[in-house]
Short mmCIF file of C-alpha atoms in Angstrom, two decimals:
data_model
loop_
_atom_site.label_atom_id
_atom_site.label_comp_id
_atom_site.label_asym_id
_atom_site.label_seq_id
_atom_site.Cartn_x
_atom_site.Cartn_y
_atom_site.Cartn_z
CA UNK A 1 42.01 -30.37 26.04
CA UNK A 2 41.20 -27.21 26.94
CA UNK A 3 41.81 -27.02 31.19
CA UNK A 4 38.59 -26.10 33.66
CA UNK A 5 39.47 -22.70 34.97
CA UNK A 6 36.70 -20.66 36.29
CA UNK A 7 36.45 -22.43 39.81
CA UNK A 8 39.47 -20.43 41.03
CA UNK A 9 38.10 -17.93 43.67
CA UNK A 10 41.33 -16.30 44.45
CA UNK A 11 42.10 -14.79 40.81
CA UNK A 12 38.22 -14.37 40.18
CA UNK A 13 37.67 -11.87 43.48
CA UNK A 14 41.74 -11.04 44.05
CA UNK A 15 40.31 -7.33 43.27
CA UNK A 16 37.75 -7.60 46.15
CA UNK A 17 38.33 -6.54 49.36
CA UNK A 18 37.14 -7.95 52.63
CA UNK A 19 34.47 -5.41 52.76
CA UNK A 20 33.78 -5.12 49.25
CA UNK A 21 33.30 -9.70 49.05
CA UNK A 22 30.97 -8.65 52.28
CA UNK A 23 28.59 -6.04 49.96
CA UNK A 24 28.49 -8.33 46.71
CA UNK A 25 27.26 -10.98 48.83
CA UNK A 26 24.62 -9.23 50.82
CA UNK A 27 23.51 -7.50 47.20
CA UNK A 28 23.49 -10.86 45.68
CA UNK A 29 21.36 -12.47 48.12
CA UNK A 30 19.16 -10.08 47.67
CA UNK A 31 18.82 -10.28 44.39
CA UNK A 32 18.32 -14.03 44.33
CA UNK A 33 14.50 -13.24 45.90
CA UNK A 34 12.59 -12.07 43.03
CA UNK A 35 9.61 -10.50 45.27
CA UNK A 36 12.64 -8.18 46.98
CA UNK A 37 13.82 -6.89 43.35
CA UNK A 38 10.09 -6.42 42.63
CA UNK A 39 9.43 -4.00 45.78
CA UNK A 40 12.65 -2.39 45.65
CA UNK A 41 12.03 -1.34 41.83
CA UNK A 42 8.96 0.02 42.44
CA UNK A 43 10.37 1.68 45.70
CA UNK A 44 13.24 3.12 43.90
CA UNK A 45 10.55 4.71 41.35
CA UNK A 46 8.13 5.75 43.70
CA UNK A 47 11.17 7.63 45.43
CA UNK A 48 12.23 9.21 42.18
CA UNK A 49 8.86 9.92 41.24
CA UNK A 50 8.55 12.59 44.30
CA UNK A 51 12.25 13.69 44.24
CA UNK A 52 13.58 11.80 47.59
CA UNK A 53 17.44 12.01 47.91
CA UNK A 54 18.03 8.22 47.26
CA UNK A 55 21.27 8.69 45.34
CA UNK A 56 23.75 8.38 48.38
CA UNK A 57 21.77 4.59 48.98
CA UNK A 58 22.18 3.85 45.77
CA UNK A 59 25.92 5.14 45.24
CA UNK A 60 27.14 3.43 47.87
CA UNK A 61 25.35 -0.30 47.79
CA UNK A 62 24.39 -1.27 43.58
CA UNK A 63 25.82 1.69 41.73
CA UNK A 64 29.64 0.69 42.98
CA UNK A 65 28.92 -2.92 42.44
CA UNK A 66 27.97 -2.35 38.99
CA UNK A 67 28.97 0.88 37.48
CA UNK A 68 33.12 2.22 37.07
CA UNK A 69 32.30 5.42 38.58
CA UNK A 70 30.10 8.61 37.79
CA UNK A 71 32.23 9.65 34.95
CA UNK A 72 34.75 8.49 32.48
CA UNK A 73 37.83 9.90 34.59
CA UNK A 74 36.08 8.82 37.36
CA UNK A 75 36.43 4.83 36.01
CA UNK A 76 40.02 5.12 35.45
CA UNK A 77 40.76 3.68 38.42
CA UNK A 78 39.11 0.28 38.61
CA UNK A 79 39.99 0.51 34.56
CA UNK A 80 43.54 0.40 35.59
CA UNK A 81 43.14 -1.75 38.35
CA UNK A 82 41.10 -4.47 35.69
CA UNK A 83 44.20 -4.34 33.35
CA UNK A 84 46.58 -4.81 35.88
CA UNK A 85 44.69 -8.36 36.00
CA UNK A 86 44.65 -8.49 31.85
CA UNK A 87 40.92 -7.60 31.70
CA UNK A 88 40.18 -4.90 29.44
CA UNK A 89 36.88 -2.41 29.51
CA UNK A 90 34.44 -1.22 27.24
CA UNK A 91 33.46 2.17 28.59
CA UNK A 92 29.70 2.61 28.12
CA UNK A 93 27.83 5.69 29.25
CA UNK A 94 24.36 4.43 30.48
CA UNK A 95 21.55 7.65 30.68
CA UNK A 96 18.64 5.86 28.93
CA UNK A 97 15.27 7.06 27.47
CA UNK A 98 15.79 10.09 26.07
CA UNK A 99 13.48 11.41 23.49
CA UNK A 100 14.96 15.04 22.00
CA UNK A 101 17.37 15.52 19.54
CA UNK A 102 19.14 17.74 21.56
CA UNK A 103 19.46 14.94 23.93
CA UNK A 104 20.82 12.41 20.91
CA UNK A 105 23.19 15.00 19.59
CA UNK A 106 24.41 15.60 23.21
CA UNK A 107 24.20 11.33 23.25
CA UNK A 108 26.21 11.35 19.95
CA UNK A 109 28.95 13.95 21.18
CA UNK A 110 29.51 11.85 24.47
CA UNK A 111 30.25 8.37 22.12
CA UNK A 112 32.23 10.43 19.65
CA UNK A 113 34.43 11.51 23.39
CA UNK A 114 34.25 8.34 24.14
CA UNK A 115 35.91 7.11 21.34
CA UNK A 116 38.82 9.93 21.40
CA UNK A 117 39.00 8.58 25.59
CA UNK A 118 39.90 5.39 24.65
CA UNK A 119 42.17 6.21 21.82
CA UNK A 120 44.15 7.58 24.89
CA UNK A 121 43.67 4.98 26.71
CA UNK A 122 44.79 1.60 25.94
CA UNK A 123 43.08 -0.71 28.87
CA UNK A 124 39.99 0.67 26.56
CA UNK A 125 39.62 -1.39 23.57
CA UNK A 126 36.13 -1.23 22.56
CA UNK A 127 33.37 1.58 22.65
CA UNK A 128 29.69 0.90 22.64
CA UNK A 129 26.79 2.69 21.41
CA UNK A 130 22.56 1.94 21.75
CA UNK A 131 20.86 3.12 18.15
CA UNK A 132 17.93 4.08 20.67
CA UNK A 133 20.47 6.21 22.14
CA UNK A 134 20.97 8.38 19.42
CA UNK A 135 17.36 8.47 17.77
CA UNK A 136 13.75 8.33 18.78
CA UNK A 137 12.43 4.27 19.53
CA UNK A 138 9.41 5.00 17.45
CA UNK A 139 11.60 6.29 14.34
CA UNK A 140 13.89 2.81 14.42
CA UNK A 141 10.26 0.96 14.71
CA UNK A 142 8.72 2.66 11.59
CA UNK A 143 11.95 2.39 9.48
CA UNK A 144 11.78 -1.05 10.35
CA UNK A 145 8.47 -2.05 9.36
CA UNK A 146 8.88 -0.36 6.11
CA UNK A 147 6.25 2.32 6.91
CA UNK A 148 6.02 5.81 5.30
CA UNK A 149 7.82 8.74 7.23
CA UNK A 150 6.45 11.78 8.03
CA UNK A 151 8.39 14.67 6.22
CA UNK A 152 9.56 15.82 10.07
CA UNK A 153 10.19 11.79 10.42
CA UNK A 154 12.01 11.46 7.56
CA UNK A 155 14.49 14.44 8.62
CA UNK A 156 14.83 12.47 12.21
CA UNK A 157 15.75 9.79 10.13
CA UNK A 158 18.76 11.23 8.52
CA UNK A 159 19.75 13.04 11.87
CA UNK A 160 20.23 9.58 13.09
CA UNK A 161 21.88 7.97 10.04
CA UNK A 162 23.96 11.48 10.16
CA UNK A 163 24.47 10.70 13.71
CA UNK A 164 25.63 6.79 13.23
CA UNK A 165 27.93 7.26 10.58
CA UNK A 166 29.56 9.91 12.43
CA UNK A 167 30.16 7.66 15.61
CA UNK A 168 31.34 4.89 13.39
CA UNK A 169 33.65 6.77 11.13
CA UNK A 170 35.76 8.61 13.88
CA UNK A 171 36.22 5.22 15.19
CA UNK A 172 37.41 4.00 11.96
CA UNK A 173 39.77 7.12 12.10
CA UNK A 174 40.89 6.53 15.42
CA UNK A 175 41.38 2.89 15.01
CA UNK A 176 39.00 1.97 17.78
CA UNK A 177 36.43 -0.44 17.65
CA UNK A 178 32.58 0.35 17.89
CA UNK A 179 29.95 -2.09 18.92
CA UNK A 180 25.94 -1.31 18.77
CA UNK A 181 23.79 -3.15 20.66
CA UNK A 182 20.73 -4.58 19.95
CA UNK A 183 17.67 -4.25 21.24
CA UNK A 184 13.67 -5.33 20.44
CA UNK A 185 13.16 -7.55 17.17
CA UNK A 186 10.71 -4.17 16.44
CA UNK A 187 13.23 -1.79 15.55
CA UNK A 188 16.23 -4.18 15.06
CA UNK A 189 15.71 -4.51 10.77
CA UNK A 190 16.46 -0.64 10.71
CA UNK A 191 19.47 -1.05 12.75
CA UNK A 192 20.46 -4.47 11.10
CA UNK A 193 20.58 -2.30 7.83
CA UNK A 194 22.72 0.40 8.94
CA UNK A 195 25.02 -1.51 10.92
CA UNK A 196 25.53 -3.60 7.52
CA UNK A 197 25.66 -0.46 5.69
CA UNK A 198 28.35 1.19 7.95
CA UNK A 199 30.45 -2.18 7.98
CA UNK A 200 30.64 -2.00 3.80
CA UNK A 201 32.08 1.53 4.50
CA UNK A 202 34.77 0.65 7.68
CA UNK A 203 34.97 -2.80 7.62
CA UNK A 204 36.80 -2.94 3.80
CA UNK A 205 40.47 -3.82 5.40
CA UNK A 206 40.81 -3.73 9.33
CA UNK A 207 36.85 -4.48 11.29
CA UNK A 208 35.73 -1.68 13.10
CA UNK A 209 31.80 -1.84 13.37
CA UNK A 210 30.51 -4.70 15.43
CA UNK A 211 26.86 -5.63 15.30
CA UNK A 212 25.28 -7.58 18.38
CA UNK A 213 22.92 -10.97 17.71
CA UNK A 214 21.00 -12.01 20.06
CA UNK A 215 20.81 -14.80 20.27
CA UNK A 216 17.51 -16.07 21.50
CA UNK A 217 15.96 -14.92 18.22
CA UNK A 218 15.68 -18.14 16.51
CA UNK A 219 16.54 -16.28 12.94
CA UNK A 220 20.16 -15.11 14.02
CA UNK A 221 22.62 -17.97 13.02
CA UNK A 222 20.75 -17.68 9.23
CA UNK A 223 20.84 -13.92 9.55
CA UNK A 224 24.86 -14.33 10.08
CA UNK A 225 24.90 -16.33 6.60
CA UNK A 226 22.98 -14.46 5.00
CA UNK A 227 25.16 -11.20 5.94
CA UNK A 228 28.01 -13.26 5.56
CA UNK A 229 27.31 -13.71 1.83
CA UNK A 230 26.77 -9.92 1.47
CA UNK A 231 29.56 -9.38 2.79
CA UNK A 232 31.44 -11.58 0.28
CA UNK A 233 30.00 -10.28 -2.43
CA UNK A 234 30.43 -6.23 -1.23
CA UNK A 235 33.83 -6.74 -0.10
CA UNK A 236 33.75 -5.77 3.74
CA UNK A 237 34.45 -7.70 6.99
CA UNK A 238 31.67 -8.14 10.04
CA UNK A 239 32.13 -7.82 13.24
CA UNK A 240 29.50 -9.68 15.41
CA UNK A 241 29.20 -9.41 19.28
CA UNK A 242 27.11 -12.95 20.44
CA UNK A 243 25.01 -12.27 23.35
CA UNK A 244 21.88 -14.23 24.47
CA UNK A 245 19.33 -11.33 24.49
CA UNK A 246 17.54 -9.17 27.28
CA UNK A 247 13.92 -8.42 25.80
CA UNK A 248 12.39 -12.12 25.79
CA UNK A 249 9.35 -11.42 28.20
CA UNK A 250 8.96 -8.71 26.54
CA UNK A 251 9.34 -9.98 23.19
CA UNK A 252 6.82 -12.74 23.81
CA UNK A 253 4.51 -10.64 25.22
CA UNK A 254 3.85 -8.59 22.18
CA UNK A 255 3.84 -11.49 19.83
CA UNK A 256 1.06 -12.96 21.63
CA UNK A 257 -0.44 -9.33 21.94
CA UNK A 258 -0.39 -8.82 18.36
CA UNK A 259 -0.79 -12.51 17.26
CA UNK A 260 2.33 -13.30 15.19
CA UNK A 261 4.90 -15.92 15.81
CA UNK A 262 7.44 -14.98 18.62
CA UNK A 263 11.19 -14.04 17.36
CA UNK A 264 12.03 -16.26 20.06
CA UNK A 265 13.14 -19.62 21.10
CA UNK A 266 11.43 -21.82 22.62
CA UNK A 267 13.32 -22.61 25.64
CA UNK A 268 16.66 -22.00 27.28
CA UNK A 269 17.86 -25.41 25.59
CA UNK A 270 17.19 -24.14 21.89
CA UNK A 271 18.46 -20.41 22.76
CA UNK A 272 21.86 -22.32 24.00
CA UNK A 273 22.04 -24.70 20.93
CA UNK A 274 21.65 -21.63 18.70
CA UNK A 275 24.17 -19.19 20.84
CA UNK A 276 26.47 -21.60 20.35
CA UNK A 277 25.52 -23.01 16.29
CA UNK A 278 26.15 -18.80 15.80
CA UNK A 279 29.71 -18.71 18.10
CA UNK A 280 30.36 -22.02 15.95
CA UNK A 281 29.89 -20.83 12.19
CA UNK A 282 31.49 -17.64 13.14
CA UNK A 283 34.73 -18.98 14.61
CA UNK A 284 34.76 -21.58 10.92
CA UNK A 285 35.21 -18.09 8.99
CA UNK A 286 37.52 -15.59 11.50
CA UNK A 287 39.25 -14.19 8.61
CA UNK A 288 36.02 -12.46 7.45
CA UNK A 289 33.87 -12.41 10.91
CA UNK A 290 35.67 -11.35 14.52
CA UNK A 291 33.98 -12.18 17.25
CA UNK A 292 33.01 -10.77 20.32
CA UNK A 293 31.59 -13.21 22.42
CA UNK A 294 29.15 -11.47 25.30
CA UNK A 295 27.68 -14.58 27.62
CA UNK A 296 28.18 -15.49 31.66
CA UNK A 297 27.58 -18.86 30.49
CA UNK A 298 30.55 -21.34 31.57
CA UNK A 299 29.41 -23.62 28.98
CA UNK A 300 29.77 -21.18 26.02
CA UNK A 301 33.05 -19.86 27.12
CA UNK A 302 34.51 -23.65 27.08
CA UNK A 303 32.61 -24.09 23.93
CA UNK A 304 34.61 -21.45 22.47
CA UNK A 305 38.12 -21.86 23.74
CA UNK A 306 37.56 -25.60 23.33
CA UNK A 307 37.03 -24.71 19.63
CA UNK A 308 40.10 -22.05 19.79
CA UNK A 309 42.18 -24.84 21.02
CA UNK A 310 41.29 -27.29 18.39
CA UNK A 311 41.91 -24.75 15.63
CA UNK A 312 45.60 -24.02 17.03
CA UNK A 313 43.80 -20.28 17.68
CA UNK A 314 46.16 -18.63 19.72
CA UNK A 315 44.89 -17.49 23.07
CA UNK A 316 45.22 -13.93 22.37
CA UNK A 317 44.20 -13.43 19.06
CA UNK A 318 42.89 -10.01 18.23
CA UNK A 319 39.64 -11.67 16.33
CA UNK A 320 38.08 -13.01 19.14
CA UNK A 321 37.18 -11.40 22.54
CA UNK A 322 35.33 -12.46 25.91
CA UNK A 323 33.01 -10.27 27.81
CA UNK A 324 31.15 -9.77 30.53
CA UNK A 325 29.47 -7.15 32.64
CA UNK A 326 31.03 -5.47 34.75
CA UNK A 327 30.39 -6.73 38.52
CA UNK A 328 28.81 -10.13 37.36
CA UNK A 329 30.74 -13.33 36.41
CA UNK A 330 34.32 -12.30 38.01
CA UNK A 331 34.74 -15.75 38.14
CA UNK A 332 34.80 -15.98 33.89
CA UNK A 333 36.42 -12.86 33.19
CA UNK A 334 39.50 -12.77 35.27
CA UNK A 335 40.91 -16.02 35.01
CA UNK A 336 39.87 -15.60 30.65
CA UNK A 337 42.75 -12.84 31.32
CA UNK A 338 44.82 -14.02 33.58
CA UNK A 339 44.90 -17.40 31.45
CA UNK A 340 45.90 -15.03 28.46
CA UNK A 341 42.76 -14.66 26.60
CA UNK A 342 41.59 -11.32 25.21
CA UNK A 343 38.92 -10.15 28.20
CA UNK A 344 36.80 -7.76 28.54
CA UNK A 345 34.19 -5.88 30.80
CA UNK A 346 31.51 -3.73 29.97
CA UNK A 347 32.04 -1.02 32.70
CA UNK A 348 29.06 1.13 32.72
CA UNK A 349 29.33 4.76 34.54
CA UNK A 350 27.35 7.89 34.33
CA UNK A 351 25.48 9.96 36.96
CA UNK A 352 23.67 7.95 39.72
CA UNK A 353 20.40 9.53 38.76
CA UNK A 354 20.45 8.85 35.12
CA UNK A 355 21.63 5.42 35.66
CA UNK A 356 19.13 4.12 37.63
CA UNK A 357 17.27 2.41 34.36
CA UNK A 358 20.59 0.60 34.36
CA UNK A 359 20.72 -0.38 37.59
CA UNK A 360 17.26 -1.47 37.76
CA UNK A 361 17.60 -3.69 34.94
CA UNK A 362 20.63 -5.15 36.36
CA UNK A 363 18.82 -5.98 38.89
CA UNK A 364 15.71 -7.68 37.30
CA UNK A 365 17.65 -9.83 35.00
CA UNK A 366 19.99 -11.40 37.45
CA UNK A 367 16.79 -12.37 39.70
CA UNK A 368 14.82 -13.36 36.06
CA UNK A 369 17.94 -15.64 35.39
CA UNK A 370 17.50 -19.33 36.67
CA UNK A 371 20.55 -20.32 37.98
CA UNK A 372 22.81 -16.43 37.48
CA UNK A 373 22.38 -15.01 40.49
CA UNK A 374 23.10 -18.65 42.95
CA UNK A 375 26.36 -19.11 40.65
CA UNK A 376 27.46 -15.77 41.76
CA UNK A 377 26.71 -16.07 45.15
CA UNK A 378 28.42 -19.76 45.70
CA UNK A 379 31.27 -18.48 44.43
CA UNK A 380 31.34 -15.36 46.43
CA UNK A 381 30.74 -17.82 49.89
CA UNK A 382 33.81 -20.17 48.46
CA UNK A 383 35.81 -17.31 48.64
CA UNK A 384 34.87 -15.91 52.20
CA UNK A 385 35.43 -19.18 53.63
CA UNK A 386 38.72 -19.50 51.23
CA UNK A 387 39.73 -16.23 53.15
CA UNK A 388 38.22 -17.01 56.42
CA UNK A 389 40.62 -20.43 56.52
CA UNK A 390 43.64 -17.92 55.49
CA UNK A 391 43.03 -15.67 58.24
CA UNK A 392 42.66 -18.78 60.50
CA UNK A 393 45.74 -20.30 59.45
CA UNK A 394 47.48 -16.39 59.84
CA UNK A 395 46.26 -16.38 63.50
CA UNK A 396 47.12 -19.91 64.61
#
């Protein structure tokens, strides 16, 4: 019986200070009104747009609750501070929309860094890339839809092939583990297809190369089989990172748009049931398929140490890892670790300017998410008044 753990306050926010539990609430009330997100994206662009000085604002209030720091050396510290509490990170450098290949070489050359960082570092398990990070949207999109390249296409194509298999073999070098995200049902057959292509070349003994599912796309758990069987019959391992998904407005919109059916559930209800059908199958076959589970959803996180605990999985087994972001769901990923299970935290960091896509998104989904954002902030009021009765109790 596996015991209820995320209620406890004190481990979840032991990390917080005083002033720091004052700022996540204040930020988190703020983001549970949707119209305030609304006016303070397009405020925050507006600003950009004309060149106001807004970073300082923004460094100080949602950059430090949800980015490690401005750079990589910069993040050591809460890294360190995170491990001390058996929560690992996944360093992941966050610039967005770029559209050069200068910029995805320089992209590339920061993951490959990455990758030699962490070797040095081991609070750093993981690395992370975005395949829209190191190529052109509209490339992935065409590749995807099996449309014929242009001959200056087709040599963006093999830059970013060139560019993936680099990433993905110095981590199989180094020993590190990579995981690529995924992103709009579009452009994600291209990347499905190298991802599967660069597991059958580092995935043959120890897995390396993780591909994310999301798992609001209805097609996922039979897209897990499917590779599955591949696999099998190729001779490599997968590694799969579960998440939910972060595209489904957007995803629905252009199926309607273009009149096809949507990639998408139906509801919340069927994207849960098929989250956790995925988590399910791929914990029955964990010497083939390790599993990094990416949700701030209680339930799933039982679901799957519920199911550890009935397969005498120990707690810390290297095949399976918890994640969340960081600065969300402290509640879930420090007592995971401090219970002994393999945690994790996607720490984003970066320049304040270039992050601000980040940020902004952060921002939108936590307001978008019924229920996310009024978790968080319960749990941040428990353990004010937890430390407001302390103090009382000091005093008396």
């Amino acid at each position: 019986m596996v015991t209820k753990i995320f209620n406890n306050t004190k481990r979840a926010f032991a990390l917080k200070s005083d002033k720091d539990l004052k700022k996540a609430l204040w930020i988190f009330t703020l983001m549970n009104k949707g119209p305030l997100v609304d006016i303070g994206t397009r405020a925050t662009n507006f600003a950009l747009s004309i060149h106001l000085p807004i970073e300082g604002l923004i460094k100080k209030t949602i950059f430090d609750m949800f980015c490690g720091g401005v750079s990589k050396e910069d993040s050591l510290d809460i890294i360190k501070k995170m491990h001390e509490m058996h929560v690992h990170s996944v360093l992941d450098y966050s610039s967005e929309g770029k559209e050069t290949e200068k910029e995805f070489d320089k992209a590339m050359n920061i993951k490959m860094g990455l990758i030699r960082f962490a070797k040095e570092h081991g609070e750093i398990p993981f690395t992370v890339f975005k395949p829209t990070g190191v190529g052109r949207f509209a490339i992935w999109e065409k590749v995807s839809a099996e449309e014929t390249l242009t001959q200056k296409e087709q040599k963006e194509w093999e830059n970013i092939q060139k560019r993936v298999d680099n990433i993905c073999k110095l981590a199989h070098e180094l020993g590190i583990r990579i995981l690529a995200d995924a992103e709009e049902s579009w452009m994600q057959n291209a990347a499905d297809d190298l991802l599967e292509e660069m597991m059958s070349k580092y995935n043959q003994e120890e897995i390396i190369v993780y591909n994310t599912l999301q798992c609001y796309r209805w097609d996922r758990l039979q897209y897990i089989k499917d590779l599955h069987k591949r696999a099998k019959n190729k001779g490599f391992k997968i590694g799969v990172k579960i998440v939910r998904g972060a595209y489904m407005e957007k995803e629905n919109e252009r199926a309607s748009k273009k009149d096809y059916p949507t990639p998408i559930c139906e509801d919340k209800e069927a994207t849960d049931v098929n989250f956790n059908a995925v988590l399910y199958y791929a914990m029955q076959h964990l010497d083939e398929i390790n599993l990094y589970i990416g949700t701030h959803n209680e339930v799933s996180n039982y679901l799957a140490m519920q199911l550890m605990d009935e397969k005498d999985i120990a707690k810390d087994d290297d095949r399976i890892w918890f994640s969340q972001l960081f600065g969300m769901s402290d509640h879930i990923s420090f007592n995971l670790g401090l219970n002994g299970y393999n945690a994790a935290k996607l720490v984003p960091f970066g320049p304040v300017r270039d992050v601000i896509p980040y940020l902004i998104r952060r921002a939108q989904e936590n307001s978008s998410v019924k229920g996310q954002t009024g978790r968080e902030l319960a749990l941040l009021r428990e353990e004010k008044k937890r430390r407001d009765g302390q103090f009382v109790k000091r005093i008396a």
